[in-house]
GROMACS .gro file of C-alpha atoms in nm:
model
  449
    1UNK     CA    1   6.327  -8.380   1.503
    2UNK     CA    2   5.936  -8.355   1.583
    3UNK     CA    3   5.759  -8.349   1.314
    4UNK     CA    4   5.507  -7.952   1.359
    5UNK     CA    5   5.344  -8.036   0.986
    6UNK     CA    6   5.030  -8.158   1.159
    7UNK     CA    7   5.001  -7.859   1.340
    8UNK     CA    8   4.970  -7.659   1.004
    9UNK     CA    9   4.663  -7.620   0.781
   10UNK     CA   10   4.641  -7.844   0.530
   11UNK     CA   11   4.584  -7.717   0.152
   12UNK     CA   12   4.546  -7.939  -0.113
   13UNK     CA   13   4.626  -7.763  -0.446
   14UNK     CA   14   4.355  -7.945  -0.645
   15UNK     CA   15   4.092  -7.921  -0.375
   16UNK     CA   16   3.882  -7.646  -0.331
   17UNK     CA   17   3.790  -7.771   0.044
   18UNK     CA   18   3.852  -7.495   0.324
   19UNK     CA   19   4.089  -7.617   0.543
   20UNK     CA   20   4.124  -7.818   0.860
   21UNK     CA   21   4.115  -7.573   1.177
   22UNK     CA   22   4.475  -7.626   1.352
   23UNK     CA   23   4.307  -7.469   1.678
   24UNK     CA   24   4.013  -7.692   1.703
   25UNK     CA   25   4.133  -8.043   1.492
   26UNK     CA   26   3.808  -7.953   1.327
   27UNK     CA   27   3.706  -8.010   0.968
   28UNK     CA   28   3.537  -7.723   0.877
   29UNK     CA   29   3.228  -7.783   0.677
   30UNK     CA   30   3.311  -7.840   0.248
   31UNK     CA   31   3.147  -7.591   0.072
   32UNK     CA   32   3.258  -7.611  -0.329
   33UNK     CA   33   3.265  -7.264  -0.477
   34UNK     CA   34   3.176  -7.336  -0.843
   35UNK     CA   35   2.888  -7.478  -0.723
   36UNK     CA   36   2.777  -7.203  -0.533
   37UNK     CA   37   2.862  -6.970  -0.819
   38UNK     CA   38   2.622  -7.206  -1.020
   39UNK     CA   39   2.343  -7.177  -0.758
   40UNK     CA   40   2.367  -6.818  -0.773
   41UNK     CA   41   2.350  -6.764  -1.141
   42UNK     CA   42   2.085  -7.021  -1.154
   43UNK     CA   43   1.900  -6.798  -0.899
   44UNK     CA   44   1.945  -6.521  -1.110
   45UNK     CA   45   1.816  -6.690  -1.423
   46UNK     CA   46   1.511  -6.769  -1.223
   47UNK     CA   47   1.450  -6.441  -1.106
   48UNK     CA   48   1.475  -6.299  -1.438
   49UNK     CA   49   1.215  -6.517  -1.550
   50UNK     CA   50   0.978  -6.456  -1.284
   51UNK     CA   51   1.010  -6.104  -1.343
   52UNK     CA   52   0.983  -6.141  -1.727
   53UNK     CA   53   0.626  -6.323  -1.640
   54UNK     CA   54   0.545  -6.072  -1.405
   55UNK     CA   55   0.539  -5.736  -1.553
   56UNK     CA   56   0.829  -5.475  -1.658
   57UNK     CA   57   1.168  -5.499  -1.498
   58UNK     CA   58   1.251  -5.257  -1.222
   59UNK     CA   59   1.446  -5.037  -1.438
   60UNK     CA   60   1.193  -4.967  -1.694
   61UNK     CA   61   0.951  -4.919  -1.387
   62UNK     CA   62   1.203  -4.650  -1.238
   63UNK     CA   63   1.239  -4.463  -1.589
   64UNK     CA   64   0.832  -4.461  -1.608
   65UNK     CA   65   0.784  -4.334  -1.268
   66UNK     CA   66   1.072  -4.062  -1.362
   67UNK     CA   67   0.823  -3.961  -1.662
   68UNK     CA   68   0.568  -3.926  -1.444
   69UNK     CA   69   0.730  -3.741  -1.190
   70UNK     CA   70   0.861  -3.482  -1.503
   71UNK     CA   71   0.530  -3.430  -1.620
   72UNK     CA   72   0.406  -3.375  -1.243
   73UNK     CA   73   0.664  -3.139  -1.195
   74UNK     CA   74   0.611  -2.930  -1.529
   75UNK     CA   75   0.233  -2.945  -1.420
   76UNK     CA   76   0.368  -2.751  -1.034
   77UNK     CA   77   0.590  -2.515  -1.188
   78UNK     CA   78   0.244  -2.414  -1.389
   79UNK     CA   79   0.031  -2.366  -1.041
   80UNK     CA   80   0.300  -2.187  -0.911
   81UNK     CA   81   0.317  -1.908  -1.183
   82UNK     CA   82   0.255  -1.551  -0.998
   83UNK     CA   83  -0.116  -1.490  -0.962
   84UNK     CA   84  -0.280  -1.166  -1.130
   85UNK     CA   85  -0.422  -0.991  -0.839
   86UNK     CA   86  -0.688  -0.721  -0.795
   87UNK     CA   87  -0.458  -0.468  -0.641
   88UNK     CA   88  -0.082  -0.444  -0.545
   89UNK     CA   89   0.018  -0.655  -0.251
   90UNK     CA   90   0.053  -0.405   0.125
   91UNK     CA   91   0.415  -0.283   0.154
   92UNK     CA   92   0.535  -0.327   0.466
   93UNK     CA   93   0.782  -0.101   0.655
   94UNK     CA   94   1.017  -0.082   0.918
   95UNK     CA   95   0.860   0.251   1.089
   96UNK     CA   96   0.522   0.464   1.052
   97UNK     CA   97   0.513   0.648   0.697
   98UNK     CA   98   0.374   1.020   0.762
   99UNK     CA   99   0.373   1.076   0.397
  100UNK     CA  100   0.304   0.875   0.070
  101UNK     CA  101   0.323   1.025  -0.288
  102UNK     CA  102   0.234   0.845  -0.677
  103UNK     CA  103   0.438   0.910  -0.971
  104UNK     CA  104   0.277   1.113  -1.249
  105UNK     CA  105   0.329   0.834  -1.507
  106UNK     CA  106   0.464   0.489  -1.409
  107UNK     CA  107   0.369   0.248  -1.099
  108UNK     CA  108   0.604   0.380  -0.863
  109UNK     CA  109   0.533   0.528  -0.515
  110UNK     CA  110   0.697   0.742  -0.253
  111UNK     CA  111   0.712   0.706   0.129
  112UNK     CA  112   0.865   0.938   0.405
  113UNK     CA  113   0.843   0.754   0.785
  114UNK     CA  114   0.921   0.900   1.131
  115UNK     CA  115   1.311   0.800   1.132
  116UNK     CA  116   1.318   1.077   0.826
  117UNK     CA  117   1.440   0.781   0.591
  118UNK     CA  118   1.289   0.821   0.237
  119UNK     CA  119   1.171   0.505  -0.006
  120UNK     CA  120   1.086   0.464  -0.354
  121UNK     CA  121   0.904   0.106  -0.458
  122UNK     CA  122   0.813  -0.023  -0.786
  123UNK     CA  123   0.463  -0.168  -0.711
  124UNK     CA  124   0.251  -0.475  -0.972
  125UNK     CA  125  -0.072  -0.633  -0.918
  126UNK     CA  126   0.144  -0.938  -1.010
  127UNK     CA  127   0.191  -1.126  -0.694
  128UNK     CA  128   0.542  -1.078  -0.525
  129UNK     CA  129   0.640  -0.844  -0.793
  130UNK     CA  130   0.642  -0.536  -0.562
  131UNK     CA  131   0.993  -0.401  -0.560
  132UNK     CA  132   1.231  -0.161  -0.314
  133UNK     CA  133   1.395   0.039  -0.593
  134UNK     CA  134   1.620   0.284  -0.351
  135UNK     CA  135   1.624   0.427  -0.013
  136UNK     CA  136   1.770   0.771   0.117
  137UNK     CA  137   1.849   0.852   0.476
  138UNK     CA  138   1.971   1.202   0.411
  139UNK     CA  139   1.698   1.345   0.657
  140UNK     CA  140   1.826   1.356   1.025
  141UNK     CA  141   1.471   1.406   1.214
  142UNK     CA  142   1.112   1.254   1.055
  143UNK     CA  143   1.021   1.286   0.668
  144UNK     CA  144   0.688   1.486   0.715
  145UNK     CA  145   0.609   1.507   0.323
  146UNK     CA  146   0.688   1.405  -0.042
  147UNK     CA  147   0.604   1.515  -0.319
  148UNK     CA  148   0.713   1.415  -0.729
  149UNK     CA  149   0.738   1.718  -0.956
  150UNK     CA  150   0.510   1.718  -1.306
  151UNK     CA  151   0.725   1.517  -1.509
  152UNK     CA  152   0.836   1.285  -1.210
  153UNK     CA  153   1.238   1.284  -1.259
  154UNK     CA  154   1.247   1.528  -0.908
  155UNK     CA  155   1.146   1.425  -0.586
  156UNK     CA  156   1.118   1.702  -0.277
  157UNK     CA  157   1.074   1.622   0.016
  158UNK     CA  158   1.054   1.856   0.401
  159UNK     CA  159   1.134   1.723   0.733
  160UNK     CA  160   1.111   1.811   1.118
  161UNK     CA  161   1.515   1.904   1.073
  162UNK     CA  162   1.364   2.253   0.910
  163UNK     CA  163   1.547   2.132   0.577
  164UNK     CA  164   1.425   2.112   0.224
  165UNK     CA  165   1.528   1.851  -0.015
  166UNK     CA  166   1.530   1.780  -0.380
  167UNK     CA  167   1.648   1.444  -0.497
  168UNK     CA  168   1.712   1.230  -0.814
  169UNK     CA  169   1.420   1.027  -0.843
  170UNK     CA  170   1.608   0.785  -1.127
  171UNK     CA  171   1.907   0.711  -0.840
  172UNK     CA  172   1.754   0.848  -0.551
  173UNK     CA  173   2.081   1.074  -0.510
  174UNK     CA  174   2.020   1.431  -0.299
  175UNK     CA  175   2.082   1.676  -0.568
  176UNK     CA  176   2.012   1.978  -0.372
  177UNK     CA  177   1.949   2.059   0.025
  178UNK     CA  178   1.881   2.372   0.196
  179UNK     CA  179   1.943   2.396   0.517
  180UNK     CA  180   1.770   2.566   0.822
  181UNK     CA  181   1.473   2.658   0.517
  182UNK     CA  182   1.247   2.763   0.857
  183UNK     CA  183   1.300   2.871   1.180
  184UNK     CA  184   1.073   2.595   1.279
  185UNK     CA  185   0.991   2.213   1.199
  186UNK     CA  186   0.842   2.236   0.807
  187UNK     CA  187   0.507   2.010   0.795
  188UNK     CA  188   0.371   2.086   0.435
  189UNK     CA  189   0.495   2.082   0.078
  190UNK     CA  190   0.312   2.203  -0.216
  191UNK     CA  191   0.450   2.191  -0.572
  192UNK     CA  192   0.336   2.498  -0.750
  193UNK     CA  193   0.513   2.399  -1.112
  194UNK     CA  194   0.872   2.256  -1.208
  195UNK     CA  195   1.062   2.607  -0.999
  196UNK     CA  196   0.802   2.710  -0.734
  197UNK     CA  197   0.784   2.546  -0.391
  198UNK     CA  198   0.564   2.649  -0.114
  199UNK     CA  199   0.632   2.537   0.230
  200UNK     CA  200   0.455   2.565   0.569
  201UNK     CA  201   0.598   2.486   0.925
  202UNK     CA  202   0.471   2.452   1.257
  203UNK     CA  203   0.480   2.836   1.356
  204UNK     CA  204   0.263   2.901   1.097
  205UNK     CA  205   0.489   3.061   0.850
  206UNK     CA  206   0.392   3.045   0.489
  207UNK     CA  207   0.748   3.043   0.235
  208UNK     CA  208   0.723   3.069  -0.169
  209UNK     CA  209   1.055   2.975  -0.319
  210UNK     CA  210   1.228   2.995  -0.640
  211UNK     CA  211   1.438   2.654  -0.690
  212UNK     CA  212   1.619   2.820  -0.940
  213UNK     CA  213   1.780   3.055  -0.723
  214UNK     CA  214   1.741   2.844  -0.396
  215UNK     CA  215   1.579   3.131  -0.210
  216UNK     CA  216   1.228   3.222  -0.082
  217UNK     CA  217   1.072   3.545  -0.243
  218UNK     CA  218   0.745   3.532   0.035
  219UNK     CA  219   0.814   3.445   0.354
  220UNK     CA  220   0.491   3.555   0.525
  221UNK     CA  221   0.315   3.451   0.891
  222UNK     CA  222  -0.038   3.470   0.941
  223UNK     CA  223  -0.112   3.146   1.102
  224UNK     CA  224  -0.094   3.100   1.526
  225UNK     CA  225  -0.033   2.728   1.467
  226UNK     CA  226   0.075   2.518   1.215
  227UNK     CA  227   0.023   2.478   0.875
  228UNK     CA  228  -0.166   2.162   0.795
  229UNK     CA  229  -0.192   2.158   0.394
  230UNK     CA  230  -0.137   2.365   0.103
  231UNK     CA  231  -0.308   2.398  -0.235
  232UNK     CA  232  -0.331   2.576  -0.554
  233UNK     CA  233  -0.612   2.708  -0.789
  234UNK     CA  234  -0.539   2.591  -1.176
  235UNK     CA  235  -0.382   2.926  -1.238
  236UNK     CA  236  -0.133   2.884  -0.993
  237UNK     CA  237  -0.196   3.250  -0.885
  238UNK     CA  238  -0.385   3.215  -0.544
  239UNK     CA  239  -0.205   2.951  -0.278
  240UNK     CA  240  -0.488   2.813  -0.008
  241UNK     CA  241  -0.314   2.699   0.355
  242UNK     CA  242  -0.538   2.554   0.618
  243UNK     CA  243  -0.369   2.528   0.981
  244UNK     CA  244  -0.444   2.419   1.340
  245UNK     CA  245  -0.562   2.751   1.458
  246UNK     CA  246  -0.866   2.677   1.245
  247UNK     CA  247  -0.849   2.910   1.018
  248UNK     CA  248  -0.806   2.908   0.604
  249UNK     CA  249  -0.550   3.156   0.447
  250UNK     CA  250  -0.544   3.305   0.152
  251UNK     CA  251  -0.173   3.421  -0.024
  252UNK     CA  252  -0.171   3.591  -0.391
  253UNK     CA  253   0.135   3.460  -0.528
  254UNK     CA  254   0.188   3.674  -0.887
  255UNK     CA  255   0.120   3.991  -0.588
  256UNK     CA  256   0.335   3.830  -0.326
  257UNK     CA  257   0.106   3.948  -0.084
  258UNK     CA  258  -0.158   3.800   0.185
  259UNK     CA  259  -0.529   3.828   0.093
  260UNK     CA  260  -0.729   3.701   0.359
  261UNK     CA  261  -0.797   3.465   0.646
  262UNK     CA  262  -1.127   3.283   0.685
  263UNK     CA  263  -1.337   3.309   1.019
  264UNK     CA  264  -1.227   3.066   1.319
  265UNK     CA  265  -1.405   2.687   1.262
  266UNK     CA  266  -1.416   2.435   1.560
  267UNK     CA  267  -1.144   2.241   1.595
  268UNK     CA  268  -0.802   2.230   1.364
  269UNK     CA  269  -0.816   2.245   0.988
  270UNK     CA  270  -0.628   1.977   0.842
  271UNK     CA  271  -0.649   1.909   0.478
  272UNK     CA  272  -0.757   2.125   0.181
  273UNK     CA  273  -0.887   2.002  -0.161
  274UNK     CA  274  -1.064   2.170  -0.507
  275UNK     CA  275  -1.352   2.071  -0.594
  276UNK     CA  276  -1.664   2.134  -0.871
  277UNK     CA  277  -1.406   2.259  -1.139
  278UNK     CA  278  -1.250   2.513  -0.897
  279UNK     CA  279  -1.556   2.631  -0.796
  280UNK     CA  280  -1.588   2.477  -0.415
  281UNK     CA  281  -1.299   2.425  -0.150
  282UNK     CA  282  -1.337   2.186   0.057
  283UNK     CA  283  -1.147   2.163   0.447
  284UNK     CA  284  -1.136   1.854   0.639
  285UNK     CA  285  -1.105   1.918   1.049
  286UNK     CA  286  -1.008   1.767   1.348
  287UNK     CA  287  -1.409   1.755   1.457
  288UNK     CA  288  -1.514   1.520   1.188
  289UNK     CA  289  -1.667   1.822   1.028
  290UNK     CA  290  -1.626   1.868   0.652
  291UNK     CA  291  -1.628   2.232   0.544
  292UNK     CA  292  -1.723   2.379   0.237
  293UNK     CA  293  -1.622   2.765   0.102
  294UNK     CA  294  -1.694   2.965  -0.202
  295UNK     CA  295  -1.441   3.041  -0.415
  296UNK     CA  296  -1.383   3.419  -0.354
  297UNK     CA  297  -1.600   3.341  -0.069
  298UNK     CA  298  -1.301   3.278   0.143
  299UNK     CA  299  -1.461   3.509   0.445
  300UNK     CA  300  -1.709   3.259   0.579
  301UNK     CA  301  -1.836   2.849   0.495
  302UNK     CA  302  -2.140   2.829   0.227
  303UNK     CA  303  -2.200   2.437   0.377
  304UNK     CA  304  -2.070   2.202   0.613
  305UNK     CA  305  -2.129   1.858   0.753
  306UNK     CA  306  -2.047   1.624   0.993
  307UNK     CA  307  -1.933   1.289   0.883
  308UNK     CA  308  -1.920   0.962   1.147
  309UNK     CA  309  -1.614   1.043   1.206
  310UNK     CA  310  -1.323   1.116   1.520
  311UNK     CA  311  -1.168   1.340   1.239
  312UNK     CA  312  -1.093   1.416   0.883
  313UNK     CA  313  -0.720   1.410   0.843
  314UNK     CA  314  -0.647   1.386   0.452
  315UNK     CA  315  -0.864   1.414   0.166
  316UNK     CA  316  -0.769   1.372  -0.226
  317UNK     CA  317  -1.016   1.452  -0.479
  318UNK     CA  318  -1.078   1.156  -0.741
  319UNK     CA  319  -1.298   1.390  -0.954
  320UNK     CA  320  -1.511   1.695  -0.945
  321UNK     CA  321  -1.796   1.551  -0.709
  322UNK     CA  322  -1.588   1.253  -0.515
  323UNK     CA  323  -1.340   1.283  -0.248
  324UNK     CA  324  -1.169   1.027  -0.043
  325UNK     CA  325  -1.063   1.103   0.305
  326UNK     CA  326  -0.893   0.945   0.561
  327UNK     CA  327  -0.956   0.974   0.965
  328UNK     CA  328  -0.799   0.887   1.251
  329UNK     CA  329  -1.059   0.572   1.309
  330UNK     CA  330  -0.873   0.450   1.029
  331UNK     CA  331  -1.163   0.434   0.798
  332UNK     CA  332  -1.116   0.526   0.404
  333UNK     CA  333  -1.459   0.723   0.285
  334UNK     CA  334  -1.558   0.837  -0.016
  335UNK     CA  335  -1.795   1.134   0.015
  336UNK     CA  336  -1.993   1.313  -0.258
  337UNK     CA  337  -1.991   1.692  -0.261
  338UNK     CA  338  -2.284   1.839  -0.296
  339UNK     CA  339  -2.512   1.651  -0.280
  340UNK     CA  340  -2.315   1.619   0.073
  341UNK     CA  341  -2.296   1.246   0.126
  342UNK     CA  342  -2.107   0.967   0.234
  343UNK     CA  343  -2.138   0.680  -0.066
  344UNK     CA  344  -1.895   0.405   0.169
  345UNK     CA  345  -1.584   0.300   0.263
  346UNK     CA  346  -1.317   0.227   0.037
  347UNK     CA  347  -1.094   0.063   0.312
  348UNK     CA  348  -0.931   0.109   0.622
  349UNK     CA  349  -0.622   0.046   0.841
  350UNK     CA  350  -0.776  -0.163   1.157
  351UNK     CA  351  -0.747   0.088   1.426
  352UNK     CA  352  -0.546   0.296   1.318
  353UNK     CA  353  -0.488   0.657   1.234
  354UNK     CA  354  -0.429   0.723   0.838
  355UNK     CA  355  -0.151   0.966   0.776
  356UNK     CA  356  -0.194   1.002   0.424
  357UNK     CA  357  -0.372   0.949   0.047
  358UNK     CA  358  -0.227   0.958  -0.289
  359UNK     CA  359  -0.363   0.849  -0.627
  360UNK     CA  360  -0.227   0.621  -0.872
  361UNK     CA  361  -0.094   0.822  -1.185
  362UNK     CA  362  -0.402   0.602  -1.415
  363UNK     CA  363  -0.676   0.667  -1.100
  364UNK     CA  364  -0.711   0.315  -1.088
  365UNK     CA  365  -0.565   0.280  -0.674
  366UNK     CA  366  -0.546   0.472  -0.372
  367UNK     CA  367  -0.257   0.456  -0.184
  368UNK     CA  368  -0.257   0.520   0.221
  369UNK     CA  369  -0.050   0.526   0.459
  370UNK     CA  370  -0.090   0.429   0.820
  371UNK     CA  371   0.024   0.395   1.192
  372UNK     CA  372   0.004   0.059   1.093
  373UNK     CA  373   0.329   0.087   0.894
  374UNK     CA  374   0.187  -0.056   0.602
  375UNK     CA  375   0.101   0.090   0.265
  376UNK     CA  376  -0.218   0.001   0.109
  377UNK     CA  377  -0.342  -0.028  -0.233
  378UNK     CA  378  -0.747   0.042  -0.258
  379UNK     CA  379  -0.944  -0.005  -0.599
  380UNK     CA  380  -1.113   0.273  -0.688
  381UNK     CA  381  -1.140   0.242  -1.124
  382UNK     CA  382  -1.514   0.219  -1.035
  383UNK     CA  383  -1.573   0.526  -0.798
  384UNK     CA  384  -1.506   0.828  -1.086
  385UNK     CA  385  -1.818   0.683  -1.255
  386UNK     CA  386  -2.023   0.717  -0.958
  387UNK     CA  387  -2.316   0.967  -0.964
  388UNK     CA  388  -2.561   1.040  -0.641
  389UNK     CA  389  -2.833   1.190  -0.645
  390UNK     CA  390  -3.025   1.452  -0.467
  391UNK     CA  391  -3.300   1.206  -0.339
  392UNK     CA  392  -3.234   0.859  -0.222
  393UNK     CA  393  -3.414   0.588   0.010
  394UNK     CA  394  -3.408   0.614   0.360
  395UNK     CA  395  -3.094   0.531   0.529
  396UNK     CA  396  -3.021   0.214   0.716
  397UNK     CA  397  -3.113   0.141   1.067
  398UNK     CA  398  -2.772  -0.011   1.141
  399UNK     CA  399  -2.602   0.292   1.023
  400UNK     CA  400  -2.289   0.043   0.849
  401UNK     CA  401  -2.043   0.201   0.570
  402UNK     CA  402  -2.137   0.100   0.209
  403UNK     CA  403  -1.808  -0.121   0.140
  404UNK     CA  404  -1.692   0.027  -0.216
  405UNK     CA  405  -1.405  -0.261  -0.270
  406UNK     CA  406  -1.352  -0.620  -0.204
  407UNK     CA  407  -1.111  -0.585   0.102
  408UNK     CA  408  -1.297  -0.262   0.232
  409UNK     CA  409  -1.344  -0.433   0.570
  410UNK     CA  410  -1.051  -0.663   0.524
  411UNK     CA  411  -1.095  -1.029   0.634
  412UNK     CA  412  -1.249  -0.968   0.980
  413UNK     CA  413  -1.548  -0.882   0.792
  414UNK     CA  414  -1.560  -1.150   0.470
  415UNK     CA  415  -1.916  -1.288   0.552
  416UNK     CA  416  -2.090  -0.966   0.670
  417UNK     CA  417  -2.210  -0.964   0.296
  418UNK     CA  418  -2.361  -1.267   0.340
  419UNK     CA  419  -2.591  -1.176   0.592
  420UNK     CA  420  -2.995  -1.215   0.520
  421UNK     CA  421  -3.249  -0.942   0.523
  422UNK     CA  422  -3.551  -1.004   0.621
  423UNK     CA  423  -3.783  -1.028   0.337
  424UNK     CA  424  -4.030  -0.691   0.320
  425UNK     CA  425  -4.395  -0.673   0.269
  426UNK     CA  426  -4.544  -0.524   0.017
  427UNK     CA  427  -4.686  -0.185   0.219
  428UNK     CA  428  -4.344  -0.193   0.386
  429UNK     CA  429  -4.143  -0.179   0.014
  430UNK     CA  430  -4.444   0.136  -0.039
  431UNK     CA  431  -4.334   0.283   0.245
  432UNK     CA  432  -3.946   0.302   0.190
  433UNK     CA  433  -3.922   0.389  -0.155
  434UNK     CA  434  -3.700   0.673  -0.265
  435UNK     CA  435  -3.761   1.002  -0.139
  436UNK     CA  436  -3.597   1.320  -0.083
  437UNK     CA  437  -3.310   1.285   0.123
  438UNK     CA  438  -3.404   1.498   0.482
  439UNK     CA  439  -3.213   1.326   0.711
  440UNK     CA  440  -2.897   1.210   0.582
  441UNK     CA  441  -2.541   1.052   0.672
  442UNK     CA  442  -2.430   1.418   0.721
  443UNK     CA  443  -2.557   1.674   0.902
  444UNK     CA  444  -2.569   1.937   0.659
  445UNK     CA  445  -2.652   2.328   0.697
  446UNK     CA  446  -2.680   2.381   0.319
  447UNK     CA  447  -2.751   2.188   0.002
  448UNK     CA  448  -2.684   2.476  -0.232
  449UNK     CA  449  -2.394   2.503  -0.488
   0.00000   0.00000   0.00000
């Protein structure tokens, strides 16, 4: 019988030796394991000890760095708190707003765009603290205006669908609609108090109604073309309407009747504002051309001038002697009235028409709207305190807007402060001190109140 033990590895139960290889008839090289798990603990020993003379273990160098990457981290999250801005970040919108309107007591705005969709925002000059509080879609053609009633829980609102709305401003629900209000598009909204609304459309009807009842108790037409704006004397007992045929209406609401219209001006009249404690109404037109009337002088202007302007398309008054107004250059002026003059610009939308002005409920911002689709936020806490005088020095040769706010030129424009004049001489200084103003930013008919 052959003997196959030799072709078998050999183990040896005391040995530790790896084993012959059968294949080969090769010893493989004797390694003994104790010894090697000697070496290695020696090794270990050793590096111990060189690490103990060298400085901290790894470990207590890990937890260290971990402190220091705690206290770095504490030290971000502190930079990254919000900033405290000047004014409210731009909103920015999904189509063109034709309309904007300010609650009468908290920091909330309204905004009607060409799709007829209607948004309310909560707006902060905390950065990124500008919130979308509720939308409303209930318009089929585009919102054309907004407007809050006195104590701001109401919202109306016209469009080009001919309907009039009045909605929830807490929920943004439609409380009540009325339907076919016109026979035409409706363009302007005035809130007379909490029951009265006056509307105008784009056939140049005039409509008073009674909320209460949901019907219109004057429903007059005196206008050939639309009607642009709509405003109200402090008694609420004459209405004002300016329209595109030029002309300024007059409407007796305790009478229900029509009074008067005023005589044809160049160009459409598209915005109508109060100003000198009742005293003075002032039209913006199509021409650029600021006009000024009487009150119960509605016949014919007492002054007018002509701003640097393609048109005037809004104005709101900020007090008694300062307007702003917005044209279709994009600009935002503020003009003094009487003295007639332009102080500066306040802002503008870069090439682009502005559809609208509102101002904050504390008359700390302006609010415009734009073709831009953007709604912007303008500082004006300074401008009530303004005062102009009747004389003033001679104007500039370069004929540039006064900016009135930090971003009144926006960023294109950040260094055009920095620019040096060249220094005067002394008979030059003599020769442009302050005089009476003959030539001014306006050209001006009349200076008289």
């Amino acid at each position: 019988m052959a003997d196959t033990r030799k072709h078998l590895p050999f183990y040896s139960p005391l040995s530790n030796a790896i084993p012959l290889d059968a294949s080969r008839g090769q010893q493989r090289p004797f390694v003994c394991l104790k010894k090697k798990r000697r070496i290695r603990g020696k090794a270990n020993n050793m590096a111990a000890s060189a690490e103990h003379a060298a400085g901290p273990s790894m470990s207590q160098t890990d937890t260290s760095g971990e402190a220091e990457s705690g206290d770095s981290l504490s030290d971000d999250d502190a930079a990254a708190e919000p900033r405290i801005l000047d004014t409210p970040q731009d909103l920015q919108l999904e189509a063109i707003a034709n309309t904007v309107a300010a609650h009468p007591s908290r920091d909330v705005l309204v905004c009607g765009d060409v799709d007829g969709d209607v948004y309310a925002y909560s707006y902060s000059c905390t950065e990124g603290e500008n919130r979308e509080l509720w939308s409303s879609g209930h318009h089929l053609k585009s919102c054309r205006q907004v407007r809050f009633s006195q104590d701001g829980e109401k919202l109306f609102s016209v469009s080009r669908d001919k309907a009039v709305h009045m909605l929830d401003v807490e929920r943004g629900q439609l409380v009540t609609r009325i339907r076919g209000a016109h026979g035409a598009p409706i363009n302007s909204l005035l809130l007379v108090d909490p029951n009265i609304l006056a509307t105008g459309d784009d056939g140049g009807t005039l409509k008073v109604w009674d909320m209460r009842k949901g019907s219109a108790f004057m429903d007059l037409k005196h206008h050939d073309d639309y009607i642009s704006d709509i405003a109200v004397d402090e008694a609420k007992r004459i209405l004002l309407t300016t329209s595109g045929d030029g002309t300024m209406g007059v409407f007796n609401i305790k009478r229900r009747r029509f009074e008067l219209l005023s005589e044809y001006q160049s160009g459409d009249l598209t915005s109508v504002a109060l100003m000198k404690r009742g005293k003075k109404v002032v039209c913006g037109s199509t021409q650029g051309t600021v006009y000024i009337f009487n009150w119960n002088g509605f016949g014919a202007t007492s002054d007018r001038f002509a701003l640097r302007a393609e048109s005037v398309d809004c104005v709101v008054p900020i007090n008694d002697n300062v307007l702003c107004a917005g044209s279709t250059d994009g600009y935002i002026r503020a003009i003094n009235v009487l003295p007639n003059r332009v102080i500066g610009c306040i802002g503008q939308h870069v090439g682009e028409p502005v559809e609208e002005l509102a101002k904050s409920w504390d008359s700390r911002f302006l609010l415009s709207c734009a073709h831009d689709q953007r709604i912007k936020f303008w500082d004006i806490s300074s401008l009530a305190s303004t005062t102009v005088k009747e004389y003033r020095k001679r104007k500039k040769k370069d004929g540039r807007l006064k900016p009135l706010s930090k971003k009144a030129f926006g960023d294109q424009d950040f260094f055009s402060g920095l620019v040096e004049e060249p220094q005067k001489t002394e008979d030059g200084q003599k020769g442009e001190e302050e005089e009476k103003s003959e030539d001014s930013d306006s050209d001006s008919d009349s200076g008289s109140d």
